[in-house]
Amino acid sequence: MARPPPLEELPRCCHTPPIRSVAPQILAGSLKAPLWLRAYFQGLLFSLGCRIQRHCGKVLFLGLLAFGALTLGLRVAVIETDLEQLWVEVGSRVSQELHYTKEKLGEEAAYTSQMLIQTARQEGENILTPEALGLHLQAALTASKVQVSLYGKSWDLNKICYKSGVPLIENGMIERMIEKLFPCVILTPLDCFWEGAKLQGGSAYLPGRPDIQWTNLDPEQLLEELGPFASLEGFRELLDKAQVGQAYVGRPCLDPTDTHCPPSAPNHLSRQAPNVAQELNGGCHGFSHKFMHWQEELLLGGMARDVQGQLLRAEALQSTFLLMSPRQLYEHFRGDYQTHDIGWSEEQASTVLQAWQRRFVQLAQEALPENASQQIHAFSSATLDDILHTFSEVSAARVVGGYLLMLAYACVTMLRWDCAQSQGAVGLAGVLLVALAVASGLGLCALLGITFNAATTQVLPFLALGIGVDDIFLLAHAFTEAPPGTPLQERMGECLQRTGTSVALTSINNMVAFFMAALVPIPALRAFSLQAAIVVGCSFVAVMLVFPAVLSLDLRRRHCQRLDVLCCFSSPCSARMIQILPQDLGERTVPVGIAHLTTTVQAFTHCEASSQHVVTILPPQDHLVPPPSDPLSSELFSPGGSTRDLLGQEEGTRQKAACKSLPCARWNLAHFARYQFAPLLLQSQAKAMVLVFFGALLGLSLYGTTLVQDGLSLTDVVPRGTKEHAFLSAQLRYFSLYEVALVTQGGFDYAHSQRALFDLHQRFSSLKAVLLPPATQAPRTWLHYYRNWLQGIQTAFDQDWAAGRITRHSYRNGSEDGALAYKLLIQTGNAQEPLDFSQLTTRRLVDEEGLIPPEFFYVGLTVWVSSDPLGLAASQANFYPPPPEWLHDKYDTTGENLHIPAAQPLEFAQFPFLLHGLQKTADFVEAIEGARAACVEAGQAGVHAYPSGSPFLFWEQYLGLRRCFLLAVCVLLVCTFLVCALLLLNPWMAGLIVLVLAMMTVELFGIMGFLGIKLSAIPVVILVASVGIGVEFTVHVALGFLTTQGSRDLRATRALERTFAPVTDGAISTLLGLLMLAGSNFDFIVRYFFLVLTVLTLLGLLHGLMLLPVLLSILGPPPEVVQMYKEGPRVLGLATPQGGRLGWGASPTLHQNFARVTTSMTVALHPPPLPGAYIHPASDEPTWSPADSGSSNFGSRANH
């Protein structure tokens, strides 16, 4: 057998003298492989700790330097507030569709919406009265008159509003007048009345007339007056097609006593107030009856009808102002004389819009007096952006407050009455170190390009601090409980050897948990999960490398007997250990006042080749009598001991030479766990009660899981009690409307797929959530408008042809529409022979089946887009590529106007729809599934289409969210099992841990149901992360149980005694870190983060310190090292009880230097050698010699 290596080859800090053979008394055996691997890993940790302690100053300096350098990365951090970038699933079909839309149309929507909602202060009151409409007019008028001054210019609504389909007119005077007068798109119930014209701010001037405004403009009368002076036939036909009529002056006045009420108003003469409900029945119209119909659902909320379906009452009114997008506003004023001197840019356009929107909301909310019977709620897209920015800002006060609480708790909980043994400074340094590690982790995330969001800034600093400080407490507790006789230079190595496995296991599981949570394909939560994993990794490095250097420096302070915190001053109380030897006791037993005495023995360890077991031989001992107050004394002081010192050094073994502490000062959590908690918990009745309690909790939670609903609305995010929350609540209650579009892509021939397109529109329109237009109105789609327009000009052509105004060779005497039809009918679509006049009477622009001949399709599309701007704008077709511009000239004599360029094949077009009645997530999911099914059916017919709009962007995640959640949790539990089985080397124990973690996840999910917390991507991340966080509460207890000897109850007690204090301190520290979240202004933070994480922490504490010890005491695996008694002349046996006290028989050969056996045992395996260990040749019957007593340490310190 190999001989031990020379002393010079051993690590300097790990050197202990060789041990001699001893007479065999106890044989400890176990399977070799798990112990070998554990010992090897612990040996590495032991060497690491020794080296850190030897170079603690250098390690601390380099660690702080590295973390400080990474913290500088926060300077390049980017906070993302774009909803699409935060909540659209990465790589999903929605993401691909959104990319396709942006590729074809650009980054922005066509317009932005500003909304006013009016409700009665008394809930349920009817709002369809002239007085209520008058107050709505007052608020809307105040908002429409908003002006902001920026860049030396004044910006009002008429300059920045969205105007639909401004026509191009050849007459310059009329074109300029139309440009100034063309109305903004405002969807308001006031459009049913003449007062709707007051919201339009445009005006024009004509000689000999007062200023023309919509309040006094009668388009029909104006055209009659201008007819003799200009050719306005085309413009007249345009107005007729749009059904403009008398515009606003032909509508009733809300207040017929108004001096400006036009004589053409129906109630001008009667002076009677209109019947508001009757006028609003069926909706209202803008200036164009054909293209600007505002349905009731867009204007009224909380409607009630009679049995005939007539509107009776409503509880809410809504007006919507549409503004141009920043890109449109920039393009509109680019090169304009008003902006040529300010360096006009798209950023400036965006600034103008945001400033106007904020002022709009402010003035609208202040428009009505406080004592008014109505209340106004205003909202804009800029308001939403402001909310998201506020939501994403870091609250310095809460961060500082949370960290101060943590500092105070760490300092107080680690202070001791004995100044030289106190660790308050270590607690302060540990919290500050974890805070630095969190900052450095976030800085590293910023350097890696991971964007920050509200979850990062509002939650992660507190959550990461609570998780990191847990390991700080564990190391600090273990450092103060070093086995007796440990040399000073090996204290840090011993500490890492005893606790490094637990710290590594919990940190690795946390990182795995957060990395697994990154499987949730929501960008905001994927970023949060990755950042959390990186921050936990940085905290792990800080705890394992830098914090040991802090402990080593503090050890020097304690060794020099200096004050805690104020380390420049010496301590008035110097602790000195009094060594009690057997000769001091004589034949007496150990005094009752002493809990137990500790010394270190020499031992001999070898591997038996025959049995494949590790055998440790210990010397005999006697006179070890436990105090009668401990119910588990007979086991705790048995010669079997433990494979590592889980009990540490008790305060009762110390006698202070200079000062005595109060009795209450000797109480701590470890004392409570041993003498009160564990004996009570491990009684049979208590075990049964614990199992029944957790079984009932699990059953109740399973029921709670059925109560969890999917969803997350803006009302959950916006702070309660704010004006924004009031608006969103009213909108959700009364106006749950969403604009969506059915997008058709390229890759198929539109001209030959018209029937499939009509069928697709019909299938989509049949969905329950789709709001259909009135039966008297044609569908608002480009294909319907295009076909109807062609049918209209075909009818005009037929009339002109029949009357002889159009012949084969001339169309100049025909109408404008007849001439357009003439030009289209002669098109062949053949580049070689583009014109065929014989088709004038043999072809139709629309066939009998209602389809457009394919050869006319793209040519006719060019003509329609150029000739019907109002219809094109109303259809919201957004063609790409856009058809070429073509101007119809009826009097062209060159023939060039007969050649019409065909539009390019379409790659993008859309049908607009309105979805209504979407209140719950189930409603959204049903609508999404129906829309997707319609697109799939269209795909089978060759049409490539997909739905687009906010419901599909933000709610489609719920189609597979639960499946994704279940998959992530299952994969994570499997990973946790593998990691625990690998590091604990015990699948049995890993299975128990995973069982407890699964119970915690189910119970947390169920409690969410009782708390009314809906399932969205954010709770899913917390639920997935709960598996990793729960490891913090279970692994320490499991590892303590696994590496001790004795009965299951005894091992559970020892595990609780060692881990109860650090686990409890860690839980309290986590709760303190989360406490500051309770003060957030956002109810969402309080409910979805503070409540859920607090419940998770409490569940972890209960499961880790109550359920798991009970399960281990019943189902726990056997110890890694078990006691084996070998026959011999001196076998320890229980002495006869004397005086009601238990003791062990004394051995006359026990050397008087040994009082009792320490529970820390050392295992050395052969082969191979372990780090810091050596091999001693085995002997079948080694002898015990009193001369061997000079060594007081084990040959190796790979504890188990």
PDB file of C-alpha atoms in Angstrom, residues 77-257:
ATOM      1  CA  ALA A  77     -27.906  50.669 -19.933  1.00  0.00           C
ATOM      2  CA  VAL A  78     -30.940  51.081 -22.183  1.00  0.00           C
ATOM      3  CA  ILE A  79     -34.472  51.048 -20.758  1.00  0.00           C
ATOM      4  CA  GLU A  80     -37.022  49.673 -23.223  1.00  0.00           C
ATOM      5  CA  THR A  81     -40.585  51.041 -23.006  1.00  0.00           C
ATOM      6  CA  ASP A  82     -41.956  50.088 -26.429  1.00  0.00           C
ATOM      7  CA  LEU A  83     -44.834  47.704 -25.774  1.00  0.00           C
ATOM      8  CA  GLU A  84     -44.236  45.772 -28.965  1.00  0.00           C
ATOM      9  CA  GLN A  85     -40.573  45.263 -28.115  1.00  0.00           C
ATOM     10  CA  LEU A  86     -41.489  44.181 -24.584  1.00  0.00           C
ATOM     11  CA  TRP A  87     -44.450  41.857 -25.029  1.00  0.00           C
ATOM     12  CA  VAL A  88     -44.448  40.357 -28.533  1.00  0.00           C
ATOM     13  CA  GLU A  89     -43.130  36.811 -28.422  1.00  0.00           C
ATOM     14  CA  VAL A  90     -39.678  36.385 -29.928  1.00  0.00           C
ATOM     15  CA  GLY A  91     -39.706  34.240 -33.059  1.00  0.00           C
ATOM     16  CA  SER A  92     -43.475  33.743 -32.897  1.00  0.00           C
ATOM     17  CA  ARG A  93     -45.766  34.061 -35.870  1.00  0.00           C
ATOM     18  CA  VAL A  94     -46.929  37.402 -34.440  1.00  0.00           C
ATOM     19  CA  SER A  95     -43.326  38.605 -34.414  1.00  0.00           C
ATOM     20  CA  GLN A  96     -42.836  37.476 -37.998  1.00  0.00           C
ATOM     21  CA  GLU A  97     -46.080  39.101 -39.080  1.00  0.00           C
ATOM     22  CA  LEU A  98     -45.166  42.329 -37.320  1.00  0.00           C
ATOM     23  CA  HIS A  99     -41.807  42.293 -39.080  1.00  0.00           C
ATOM     24  CA  TYR A 100     -43.560  41.787 -42.422  1.00  0.00           C
ATOM     25  CA  THR A 101     -45.907  44.704 -41.735  1.00  0.00           C
ATOM     26  CA  LYS A 102     -43.049  47.014 -40.793  1.00  0.00           C
ATOM     27  CA  GLU A 103     -41.035  45.893 -43.799  1.00  0.00           C
ATOM     28  CA  LYS A 104     -43.858  46.913 -46.135  1.00  0.00           C
ATOM     29  CA  LEU A 105     -45.359  49.922 -44.369  1.00  0.00           C
ATOM     30  CA  GLY A 106     -42.630  51.213 -42.073  1.00  0.00           C
ATOM     31  CA  GLU A 107     -42.355  51.475 -38.327  1.00  0.00           C
ATOM     32  CA  GLU A 108     -45.413  53.540 -37.467  1.00  0.00           C
ATOM     33  CA  ALA A 109     -49.181  53.351 -37.552  1.00  0.00           C
ATOM     34  CA  ALA A 110     -51.162  55.661 -39.802  1.00  0.00           C
ATOM     35  CA  TYR A 111     -52.371  57.785 -36.907  1.00  0.00           C
ATOM     36  CA  THR A 112     -52.466  58.115 -33.139  1.00  0.00           C
ATOM     37  CA  SER A 113     -55.613  58.430 -31.046  1.00  0.00           C
ATOM     38  CA  GLN A 114     -56.542  60.940 -28.338  1.00  0.00           C
ATOM     39  CA  MET A 115     -59.720  60.059 -26.470  1.00  0.00           C
ATOM     40  CA  LEU A 116     -62.249  61.748 -24.228  1.00  0.00           C
ATOM     41  CA  ILE A 117     -64.720  59.683 -22.220  1.00  0.00           C
ATOM     42  CA  GLN A 118     -67.529  61.353 -20.320  1.00  0.00           C
ATOM     43  CA  THR A 119     -69.483  59.599 -17.572  1.00  0.00           C
ATOM     44  CA  ALA A 120     -71.982  60.793 -14.988  1.00  0.00           C
ATOM     45  CA  ARG A 121     -70.680  61.216 -11.464  1.00  0.00           C
ATOM     46  CA  GLN A 122     -73.700  59.257 -10.295  1.00  0.00           C
ATOM     47  CA  GLU A 123     -73.221  55.755 -11.644  1.00  0.00           C
ATOM     48  CA  GLY A 124     -75.903  54.484 -13.983  1.00  0.00           C
ATOM     49  CA  GLU A 125     -77.320  57.905 -14.831  1.00  0.00           C
ATOM     50  CA  ASN A 126     -78.552  58.480 -18.390  1.00  0.00           C
ATOM     51  CA  ILE A 127     -76.158  60.685 -20.305  1.00  0.00           C
ATOM     52  CA  LEU A 128     -78.232  61.163 -23.494  1.00  0.00           C
ATOM     53  CA  THR A 129     -79.484  64.650 -22.628  1.00  0.00           C
ATOM     54  CA  PRO A 130     -78.808  68.027 -24.247  1.00  0.00           C
ATOM     55  CA  GLU A 131     -77.201  69.201 -20.999  1.00  0.00           C
ATOM     56  CA  ALA A 132     -74.783  66.251 -20.904  1.00  0.00           C
ATOM     57  CA  LEU A 133     -73.973  66.703 -24.608  1.00  0.00           C
ATOM     58  CA  GLY A 134     -73.392  70.405 -23.894  1.00  0.00           C
ATOM     59  CA  LEU A 135     -70.804  69.558 -21.239  1.00  0.00           C
ATOM     60  CA  HIS A 136     -69.184  67.106 -23.649  1.00  0.00           C
ATOM     61  CA  LEU A 137     -69.024  69.876 -26.240  1.00  0.00           C
ATOM     62  CA  GLN A 138     -67.399  72.158 -23.679  1.00  0.00           C
ATOM     63  CA  ALA A 139     -64.678  69.632 -22.885  1.00  0.00           C
ATOM     64  CA  ALA A 140     -64.102  68.615 -26.504  1.00  0.00           C
ATOM     65  CA  LEU A 141     -64.003  72.226 -27.661  1.00  0.00           C
ATOM     66  CA  THR A 142     -61.480  73.102 -24.960  1.00  0.00           C
ATOM     67  CA  ALA A 143     -59.312  70.183 -26.015  1.00  0.00           C
ATOM     68  CA  SER A 144     -59.609  70.964 -29.736  1.00  0.00           C
ATOM     69  CA  LYS A 145     -58.382  74.534 -29.216  1.00  0.00           C
ATOM     70  CA  VAL A 146     -55.095  73.400 -27.671  1.00  0.00           C
ATOM     71  CA  GLN A 147     -52.027  75.176 -29.005  1.00  0.00           C
ATOM     72  CA  VAL A 148     -48.375  74.619 -28.124  1.00  0.00           C
ATOM     73  CA  SER A 149     -45.429  76.802 -29.047  1.00  0.00           C
ATOM     74  CA  LEU A 150     -42.271  74.994 -30.062  1.00  0.00           C
ATOM     75  CA  TYR A 151     -39.337  75.965 -32.255  1.00  0.00           C
ATOM     76  CA  GLY A 152     -40.780  79.463 -32.590  1.00  0.00           C
ATOM     77  CA  LYS A 153     -43.991  78.146 -34.175  1.00  0.00           C
ATOM     78  CA  SER A 154     -47.529  77.681 -32.955  1.00  0.00           C
ATOM     79  CA  TRP A 155     -49.037  74.213 -33.435  1.00  0.00           C
ATOM     80  CA  ASP A 156     -52.789  73.641 -33.275  1.00  0.00           C
ATOM     81  CA  LEU A 157     -55.089  70.726 -34.041  1.00  0.00           C
ATOM     82  CA  ASN A 158     -55.672  71.690 -37.667  1.00  0.00           C
ATOM     83  CA  LYS A 159     -51.925  71.475 -38.391  1.00  0.00           C
ATOM     84  CA  ILE A 160     -51.251  68.102 -36.804  1.00  0.00           C
ATOM     85  CA  CYS A 161     -54.540  66.185 -37.120  1.00  0.00           C
ATOM     86  CA  TYR A 162     -55.063  63.228 -39.430  1.00  0.00           C
ATOM     87  CA  LYS A 163     -57.079  64.108 -42.555  1.00  0.00           C
ATOM     88  CA  SER A 164     -58.530  61.291 -44.566  1.00  0.00           C
ATOM     89  CA  GLY A 165     -58.303  61.358 -48.356  1.00  0.00           C
ATOM     90  CA  VAL A 166     -57.631  64.999 -49.295  1.00  0.00           C
ATOM     91  CA  PRO A 167     -58.532  65.197 -53.012  1.00  0.00           C
ATOM     92  CA  LEU A 168     -56.324  66.685 -55.691  1.00  0.00           C
ATOM     93  CA  ILE A 169     -58.111  69.422 -57.657  1.00  0.00           C
ATOM     94  CA  GLU A 170     -56.838  71.035 -60.835  1.00  0.00           C
ATOM     95  CA  ASN A 171     -58.293  74.424 -59.903  1.00  0.00           C
ATOM     96  CA  GLY A 172     -55.645  76.106 -57.741  1.00  0.00           C
ATOM     97  CA  MET A 173     -58.041  78.379 -55.845  1.00  0.00           C
ATOM     98  CA  ILE A 174     -60.356  75.520 -54.915  1.00  0.00           C
ATOM     99  CA  GLU A 175     -57.396  73.296 -54.026  1.00  0.00           C
ATOM    100  CA  ARG A 176     -56.011  75.882 -51.565  1.00  0.00           C
ATOM    101  CA  MET A 177     -59.441  76.419 -50.051  1.00  0.00           C
ATOM    102  CA  ILE A 178     -59.959  72.671 -49.636  1.00  0.00           C
ATOM    103  CA  GLU A 179     -56.530  72.292 -48.058  1.00  0.00           C
ATOM    104  CA  LYS A 180     -57.436  74.847 -45.389  1.00  0.00           C
ATOM    105  CA  LEU A 181     -60.982  73.634 -44.866  1.00  0.00           C
ATOM    106  CA  PHE A 182     -60.595  69.871 -45.147  1.00  0.00           C
ATOM    107  CA  PRO A 183     -61.790  68.555 -41.783  1.00  0.00           C
ATOM    108  CA  CYS A 184     -59.845  66.575 -39.216  1.00  0.00           C
ATOM    109  CA  VAL A 185     -61.039  63.068 -38.480  1.00  0.00           C
ATOM    110  CA  ILE A 186     -62.828  63.321 -35.151  1.00  0.00           C
ATOM    111  CA  LEU A 187     -65.138  60.505 -34.107  1.00  0.00           C
ATOM    112  CA  THR A 188     -67.619  62.168 -31.777  1.00  0.00           C
ATOM    113  CA  PRO A 189     -71.321  61.978 -30.903  1.00  0.00           C
ATOM    114  CA  LEU A 190     -71.386  65.727 -31.526  1.00  0.00           C
ATOM    115  CA  ASP A 191     -71.221  64.961 -35.265  1.00  0.00           C
ATOM    116  CA  CYS A 192     -74.917  64.113 -35.125  1.00  0.00           C
ATOM    117  CA  PHE A 193     -75.497  67.806 -34.476  1.00  0.00           C
ATOM    118  CA  TRP A 194     -74.467  71.104 -35.956  1.00  0.00           C
ATOM    119  CA  GLU A 195     -72.189  71.684 -32.928  1.00  0.00           C
ATOM    120  CA  GLY A 196     -69.827  69.029 -34.280  1.00  0.00           C
ATOM    121  CA  ALA A 197     -68.612  71.665 -36.768  1.00  0.00           C
ATOM    122  CA  LYS A 198     -67.244  73.741 -33.886  1.00  0.00           C
ATOM    123  CA  LEU A 199     -64.483  71.180 -33.326  1.00  0.00           C
ATOM    124  CA  GLN A 200     -63.140  71.771 -36.848  1.00  0.00           C
ATOM    125  CA  GLY A 201     -60.736  74.670 -36.794  1.00  0.00           C
ATOM    126  CA  GLY A 202     -60.090  75.273 -40.492  1.00  0.00           C
ATOM    127  CA  SER A 203     -61.186  78.422 -42.307  1.00  0.00           C
ATOM    128  CA  ALA A 204     -60.896  79.923 -45.786  1.00  0.00           C
ATOM    129  CA  TYR A 205     -61.473  83.296 -47.354  1.00  0.00           C
ATOM    130  CA  LEU A 206     -63.229  84.168 -50.574  1.00  0.00           C
ATOM    131  CA  PRO A 207     -63.707  87.727 -51.802  1.00  0.00           C
ATOM    132  CA  GLY A 208     -67.066  89.156 -50.922  1.00  0.00           C
ATOM    133  CA  ARG A 209     -67.900  86.455 -48.357  1.00  0.00           C
ATOM    134  CA  PRO A 210     -67.354  86.125 -44.617  1.00  0.00           C
ATOM    135  CA  ASP A 211     -64.739  83.637 -43.439  1.00  0.00           C
ATOM    136  CA  ILE A 212     -65.773  80.195 -44.528  1.00  0.00           C
ATOM    137  CA  GLN A 213     -65.845  77.700 -41.650  1.00  0.00           C
ATOM    138  CA  TRP A 214     -67.625  74.407 -41.198  1.00  0.00           C
ATOM    139  CA  THR A 215     -70.139  76.105 -38.922  1.00  0.00           C
ATOM    140  CA  ASN A 216     -71.421  78.179 -41.881  1.00  0.00           C
ATOM    141  CA  LEU A 217     -70.299  76.094 -44.874  1.00  0.00           C
ATOM    142  CA  ASP A 218     -72.952  74.661 -47.157  1.00  0.00           C
ATOM    143  CA  PRO A 219     -70.950  72.837 -49.880  1.00  0.00           C
ATOM    144  CA  GLU A 220     -73.918  72.604 -52.263  1.00  0.00           C
ATOM    145  CA  GLN A 221     -74.626  76.332 -52.047  1.00  0.00           C
ATOM    146  CA  LEU A 222     -70.926  77.174 -52.357  1.00  0.00           C
ATOM    147  CA  LEU A 223     -70.570  75.141 -55.576  1.00  0.00           C
ATOM    148  CA  GLU A 224     -73.593  76.862 -57.051  1.00  0.00           C
ATOM    149  CA  GLU A 225     -72.097  80.270 -56.301  1.00  0.00           C
ATOM    150  CA  LEU A 226     -68.690  79.329 -57.736  1.00  0.00           C
ATOM    151  CA  GLY A 227     -70.031  77.420 -60.737  1.00  0.00           C
ATOM    152  CA  PRO A 228     -70.052  80.388 -63.140  1.00  0.00           C
ATOM    153  CA  PHE A 229     -66.418  81.215 -62.295  1.00  0.00           C
ATOM    154  CA  ALA A 230     -64.711  77.805 -62.390  1.00  0.00           C
ATOM    155  CA  SER A 231     -65.129  74.313 -63.831  1.00  0.00           C
ATOM    156  CA  LEU A 232     -65.933  72.264 -60.741  1.00  0.00           C
ATOM    157  CA  GLU A 233     -67.747  69.334 -62.327  1.00  0.00           C
ATOM    158  CA  GLY A 234     -65.184  66.782 -61.126  1.00  0.00           C
ATOM    159  CA  PHE A 235     -65.212  68.231 -57.616  1.00  0.00           C
ATOM    160  CA  ARG A 236     -69.018  68.250 -57.583  1.00  0.00           C
ATOM    161  CA  GLU A 237     -69.116  64.569 -58.596  1.00  0.00           C
ATOM    162  CA  LEU A 238     -66.570  63.814 -55.855  1.00  0.00           C
ATOM    163  CA  LEU A 239     -68.768  65.453 -53.224  1.00  0.00           C
ATOM    164  CA  ASP A 240     -71.848  63.717 -54.556  1.00  0.00           C
ATOM    165  CA  LYS A 241     -70.181  60.306 -54.381  1.00  0.00           C
ATOM    166  CA  ALA A 242     -69.069  61.014 -50.842  1.00  0.00           C
ATOM    167  CA  GLN A 243     -72.603  62.107 -49.986  1.00  0.00           C
ATOM    168  CA  VAL A 244     -71.435  65.310 -48.334  1.00  0.00           C
ATOM    169  CA  GLY A 245     -74.704  67.163 -48.923  1.00  0.00           C
ATOM    170  CA  GLN A 246     -75.027  70.244 -46.716  1.00  0.00           C
ATOM    171  CA  ALA A 247     -72.387  68.904 -44.311  1.00  0.00           C
ATOM    172  CA  TYR A 248     -73.005  70.200 -40.760  1.00  0.00           C
ATOM    173  CA  VAL A 249     -75.428  73.038 -41.477  1.00  0.00           C
ATOM    174  CA  GLY A 250     -78.181  70.562 -42.301  1.00  0.00           C
ATOM    175  CA  ARG A 251     -78.036  68.907 -38.870  1.00  0.00           C
ATOM    176  CA  PRO A 252     -80.059  69.815 -35.770  1.00  0.00           C
ATOM    177  CA  CYS A 253     -78.626  72.172 -33.159  1.00  0.00           C
ATOM    178  CA  LEU A 254     -78.139  70.929 -29.616  1.00  0.00           C
ATOM    179  CA  ASP A 255     -78.930  74.447 -28.497  1.00  0.00           C
ATOM    180  CA  PRO A 256     -81.390  75.910 -31.011  1.00  0.00           C
ATOM    181  CA  THR A 257     -81.212  79.230 -29.156  1.00  0.00           C
TER     182      THR A 257
END
